[in-house]
Amino acid sequence: MYIDCLAKSNRTDAAEQAETVLRTMKQKYEAGEKQLKPTVVTYSAVIVAWSRTRNNPNAVPRVEALLEEMKSAQSLSPDVQSINGVLRTIAYSKLPDKLQRTEKVIQWMKESGLRPDHHTKQAVAKYQGILF
């Protein structure tokens, strides 16, 4: 998938490009091209792309918006990989309220019945030093 390739690339505009592809897919799907329906994997790849942009002030708001978009869609329930990408993006941000943002995501994860995987647990442990 092209979005996944963008997410794993070192291009400085990878996240923006990945999100543009996602938006195009969504528009075409809504116009009747059912084979272009964005999936959880598609959204997760875009979140990963944003998580790799360490100094972009738009990264956290974008992944949070993507997460909310997924939560509001019936067939796009976020999975652990999506959550891990959001947590990673928040942890590496320079936002003063990143601890509260992290807690909010983890609380939603618990309320949704999503169980953290070993990557989530490693991420929280690894990023503790970054968060505090």
PDB file of C-alpha atoms in Angstrom:
ATOM      1  CA  MET A   1       0.000   0.000   0.000  1.00  0.00           C
ATOM      2  CA  TYR A   2       1.322   3.414  -0.993  1.00  0.00           C
ATOM      3  CA  ILE A   3       0.386   5.018   2.350  1.00  0.00           C
ATOM      4  CA  ASP A   4       2.421   2.400   4.208  1.00  0.00           C
ATOM      5  CA  CYS A   5       5.433   3.123   1.992  1.00  0.00           C
ATOM      6  CA  LEU A   6       5.066   6.832   2.738  1.00  0.00           C
ATOM      7  CA  ALA A   7       4.756   6.118   6.457  1.00  0.00           C
ATOM      8  CA  LYS A   8       8.023   4.217   6.442  1.00  0.00           C
ATOM      9  CA  SER A   9       9.882   6.687   4.260  1.00  0.00           C
ATOM     10  CA  ASN A  10      12.130   9.474   5.453  1.00  0.00           C
ATOM     11  CA  ARG A  11      10.422  12.080   3.303  1.00  0.00           C
ATOM     12  CA  THR A  12       9.748  15.271   5.216  1.00  0.00           C
ATOM     13  CA  ASP A  13       6.302  15.538   3.656  1.00  0.00           C
ATOM     14  CA  ALA A  14       5.381  11.869   4.144  1.00  0.00           C
ATOM     15  CA  ALA A  15       2.667  12.458   6.741  1.00  0.00           C
ATOM     16  CA  GLU A  16       0.970  15.185   4.742  1.00  0.00           C
ATOM     17  CA  GLN A  17       1.145  13.074   1.581  1.00  0.00           C
ATOM     18  CA  ALA A  18      -0.203   9.993   3.384  1.00  0.00           C
ATOM     19  CA  GLU A  19      -3.113  11.985   4.758  1.00  0.00           C
ATOM     20  CA  THR A  20      -3.817  13.449   1.307  1.00  0.00           C
ATOM     21  CA  VAL A  21      -4.001   9.918  -0.112  1.00  0.00           C
ATOM     22  CA  LEU A  22      -6.344   8.910   2.734  1.00  0.00           C
ATOM     23  CA  ARG A  23      -8.635  11.893   2.041  1.00  0.00           C
ATOM     24  CA  THR A  24      -8.658  11.082  -1.687  1.00  0.00           C
ATOM     25  CA  MET A  25      -9.543   7.462  -0.931  1.00  0.00           C
ATOM     26  CA  LYS A  26     -12.333   8.580   1.369  1.00  0.00           C
ATOM     27  CA  GLN A  27     -13.778  10.992  -1.223  1.00  0.00           C
ATOM     28  CA  LYS A  28     -13.674   8.383  -3.969  1.00  0.00           C
ATOM     29  CA  TYR A  29     -15.252   5.783  -1.679  1.00  0.00           C
ATOM     30  CA  GLU A  30     -18.068   8.205  -0.829  1.00  0.00           C
ATOM     31  CA  ALA A  31     -18.489   8.857  -4.572  1.00  0.00           C
ATOM     32  CA  GLY A  32     -19.130   5.161  -5.162  1.00  0.00           C
ATOM     33  CA  GLU A  33     -15.721   3.553  -5.622  1.00  0.00           C
ATOM     34  CA  LYS A  34     -16.288   0.965  -2.897  1.00  0.00           C
ATOM     35  CA  GLN A  35     -12.920  -0.738  -3.419  1.00  0.00           C
ATOM     36  CA  LEU A  36     -11.221   2.429  -2.076  1.00  0.00           C
ATOM     37  CA  LYS A  37     -12.843   2.269   1.354  1.00  0.00           C
ATOM     38  CA  PRO A  38     -10.234   3.315   3.953  1.00  0.00           C
ATOM     39  CA  THR A  39      -9.630   0.668   6.606  1.00  0.00           C
ATOM     40  CA  VAL A  40      -8.171   0.646  10.100  1.00  0.00           C
ATOM     41  CA  VAL A  41      -4.864  -0.340   8.486  1.00  0.00           C
ATOM     42  CA  THR A  42      -5.048   2.703   6.207  1.00  0.00           C
ATOM     43  CA  TYR A  43      -5.673   5.061   9.115  1.00  0.00           C
ATOM     44  CA  SER A  44      -2.974   3.384  11.218  1.00  0.00           C
ATOM     45  CA  ALA A  45      -0.425   3.864   8.440  1.00  0.00           C
ATOM     46  CA  VAL A  46      -1.223   7.584   8.314  1.00  0.00           C
ATOM     47  CA  ILE A  47      -0.898   7.782  12.105  1.00  0.00           C
ATOM     48  CA  VAL A  48       2.491   6.050  11.867  1.00  0.00           C
ATOM     49  CA  ALA A  49       3.565   8.588   9.245  1.00  0.00           C
ATOM     50  CA  TRP A  50       2.654  11.429  11.606  1.00  0.00           C
ATOM     51  CA  SER A  51       4.417   9.685  14.508  1.00  0.00           C
ATOM     52  CA  ARG A  52       7.667   9.823  12.562  1.00  0.00           C
ATOM     53  CA  THR A  53       7.543  13.625  12.221  1.00  0.00           C
ATOM     54  CA  ARG A  54       9.282  14.469  15.459  1.00  0.00           C
ATOM     55  CA  ASN A  55       9.278  18.272  15.202  1.00  0.00           C
ATOM     56  CA  ASN A  56       6.020  18.940  13.406  1.00  0.00           C
ATOM     57  CA  PRO A  57       3.638  20.937  15.624  1.00  0.00           C
ATOM     58  CA  ASN A  58       0.695  19.577  13.617  1.00  0.00           C
ATOM     59  CA  ALA A  59       1.471  15.918  14.361  1.00  0.00           C
ATOM     60  CA  VAL A  60      -0.425  15.529  17.638  1.00  0.00           C
ATOM     61  CA  PRO A  61      -3.539  17.422  16.526  1.00  0.00           C
ATOM     62  CA  ARG A  62      -3.590  15.398  13.297  1.00  0.00           C
ATOM     63  CA  VAL A  63      -3.296  11.969  14.971  1.00  0.00           C
ATOM     64  CA  GLU A  64      -5.884  12.955  17.565  1.00  0.00           C
ATOM     65  CA  ALA A  65      -8.236  14.057  14.768  1.00  0.00           C
ATOM     66  CA  LEU A  66      -7.635  10.799  12.898  1.00  0.00           C
ATOM     67  CA  LEU A  67      -8.312   8.833  16.086  1.00  0.00           C
ATOM     68  CA  GLU A  68     -11.576  10.736  16.631  1.00  0.00           C
ATOM     69  CA  GLU A  69     -12.539  10.120  13.009  1.00  0.00           C
ATOM     70  CA  MET A  70     -11.949   6.413  13.484  1.00  0.00           C
ATOM     71  CA  LYS A  71     -13.913   6.344  16.740  1.00  0.00           C
ATOM     72  CA  SER A  72     -16.911   8.046  15.128  1.00  0.00           C
ATOM     73  CA  ALA A  73     -17.028   5.694  12.122  1.00  0.00           C
ATOM     74  CA  GLN A  74     -18.928   2.445  12.540  1.00  0.00           C
ATOM     75  CA  SER A  75     -16.451   0.220  10.741  1.00  0.00           C
ATOM     76  CA  LEU A  76     -13.183   1.902  11.774  1.00  0.00           C
ATOM     77  CA  SER A  77     -12.787   1.059  15.427  1.00  0.00           C
ATOM     78  CA  PRO A  78      -9.187   1.923  16.375  1.00  0.00           C
ATOM     79  CA  ASP A  79      -6.951  -1.023  17.173  1.00  0.00           C
ATOM     80  CA  VAL A  80      -3.906  -1.302  19.410  1.00  0.00           C
ATOM     81  CA  GLN A  81      -1.558  -0.360  16.561  1.00  0.00           C
ATOM     82  CA  SER A  82      -3.489   2.871  15.997  1.00  0.00           C
ATOM     83  CA  ILE A  83      -3.323   3.682  19.699  1.00  0.00           C
ATOM     84  CA  ASN A  84       0.398   2.895  19.853  1.00  0.00           C
ATOM     85  CA  GLY A  85       1.010   5.342  17.006  1.00  0.00           C
ATOM     86  CA  VAL A  86      -0.989   8.056  18.746  1.00  0.00           C
ATOM     87  CA  LEU A  87       0.882   7.470  22.025  1.00  0.00           C
ATOM     88  CA  ARG A  88       4.236   7.583  20.235  1.00  0.00           C
ATOM     89  CA  THR A  89       3.313  10.855  18.521  1.00  0.00           C
ATOM     90  CA  ILE A  90       2.252  12.454  21.798  1.00  0.00           C
ATOM     91  CA  ALA A  91       5.333  11.221  23.655  1.00  0.00           C
ATOM     92  CA  TYR A  92       7.749  12.764  21.186  1.00  0.00           C
ATOM     93  CA  SER A  93       5.894  16.069  20.969  1.00  0.00           C
ATOM     94  CA  LYS A  94       6.952  19.210  22.766  1.00  0.00           C
ATOM     95  CA  LEU A  95       3.448  19.911  24.039  1.00  0.00           C
ATOM     96  CA  PRO A  96       3.245  20.880  27.716  1.00  0.00           C
ATOM     97  CA  ASP A  97       0.060  18.834  28.219  1.00  0.00           C
ATOM     98  CA  LYS A  98       1.317  15.595  26.705  1.00  0.00           C
ATOM     99  CA  LEU A  99       0.883  13.681  29.958  1.00  0.00           C
ATOM    100  CA  GLN A 100      -2.814  14.596  30.079  1.00  0.00           C
ATOM    101  CA  ARG A 101      -3.213  13.718  26.409  1.00  0.00           C
ATOM    102  CA  THR A 102      -1.553  10.355  26.998  1.00  0.00           C
ATOM    103  CA  GLU A 103      -3.772   9.641  29.986  1.00  0.00           C
ATOM    104  CA  LYS A 104      -6.861  10.495  27.919  1.00  0.00           C
ATOM    105  CA  VAL A 105      -5.865   8.028  25.192  1.00  0.00           C
ATOM    106  CA  ILE A 106      -5.067   5.277  27.701  1.00  0.00           C
ATOM    107  CA  GLN A 107      -8.376   5.896  29.508  1.00  0.00           C
ATOM    108  CA  TRP A 108     -10.273   5.600  26.219  1.00  0.00           C
ATOM    109  CA  MET A 109      -8.357   2.415  25.474  1.00  0.00           C
ATOM    110  CA  LYS A 110      -9.460   0.925  28.815  1.00  0.00           C
ATOM    111  CA  GLU A 111     -13.076   2.030  28.362  1.00  0.00           C
ATOM    112  CA  SER A 112     -13.139   0.499  24.889  1.00  0.00           C
ATOM    113  CA  GLY A 113     -11.878  -2.837  26.122  1.00  0.00           C
ATOM    114  CA  LEU A 114      -8.692  -2.641  24.063  1.00  0.00           C
ATOM    115  CA  ARG A 115      -5.915  -4.482  25.772  1.00  0.00           C
ATOM    116  CA  PRO A 116      -2.414  -3.070  25.512  1.00  0.00           C
ATOM    117  CA  ASP A 117       0.031  -5.290  23.683  1.00  0.00           C
ATOM    118  CA  HIS A 118       3.723  -5.635  24.451  1.00  0.00           C
ATOM    119  CA  HIS A 119       4.443  -2.661  22.163  1.00  0.00           C
ATOM    120  CA  THR A 120       2.050  -0.477  24.158  1.00  0.00           C
ATOM    121  CA  LYS A 121       3.654  -1.503  27.435  1.00  0.00           C
ATOM    122  CA  GLN A 122       7.155  -0.991  26.036  1.00  0.00           C
ATOM    123  CA  ALA A 123       6.132   2.364  24.623  1.00  0.00           C
ATOM    124  CA  VAL A 124       4.738   3.595  27.922  1.00  0.00           C
ATOM    125  CA  ALA A 125       7.838   2.400  29.789  1.00  0.00           C
ATOM    126  CA  LYS A 126      10.220   3.765  27.157  1.00  0.00           C
ATOM    127  CA  TYR A 127       8.458   7.090  26.875  1.00  0.00           C
ATOM    128  CA  GLN A 128       8.104   7.643  30.618  1.00  0.00           C
ATOM    129  CA  GLY A 129      11.357   9.541  30.577  1.00  0.00           C
ATOM    130  CA  ILE A 130      10.176  11.582  27.613  1.00  0.00           C
ATOM    131  CA  LEU A 131       6.780  12.298  29.142  1.00  0.00           C
ATOM    132  CA  PHE A 132       8.054  13.509  32.494  1.00  0.00           C
TER     133      PHE A 132
END
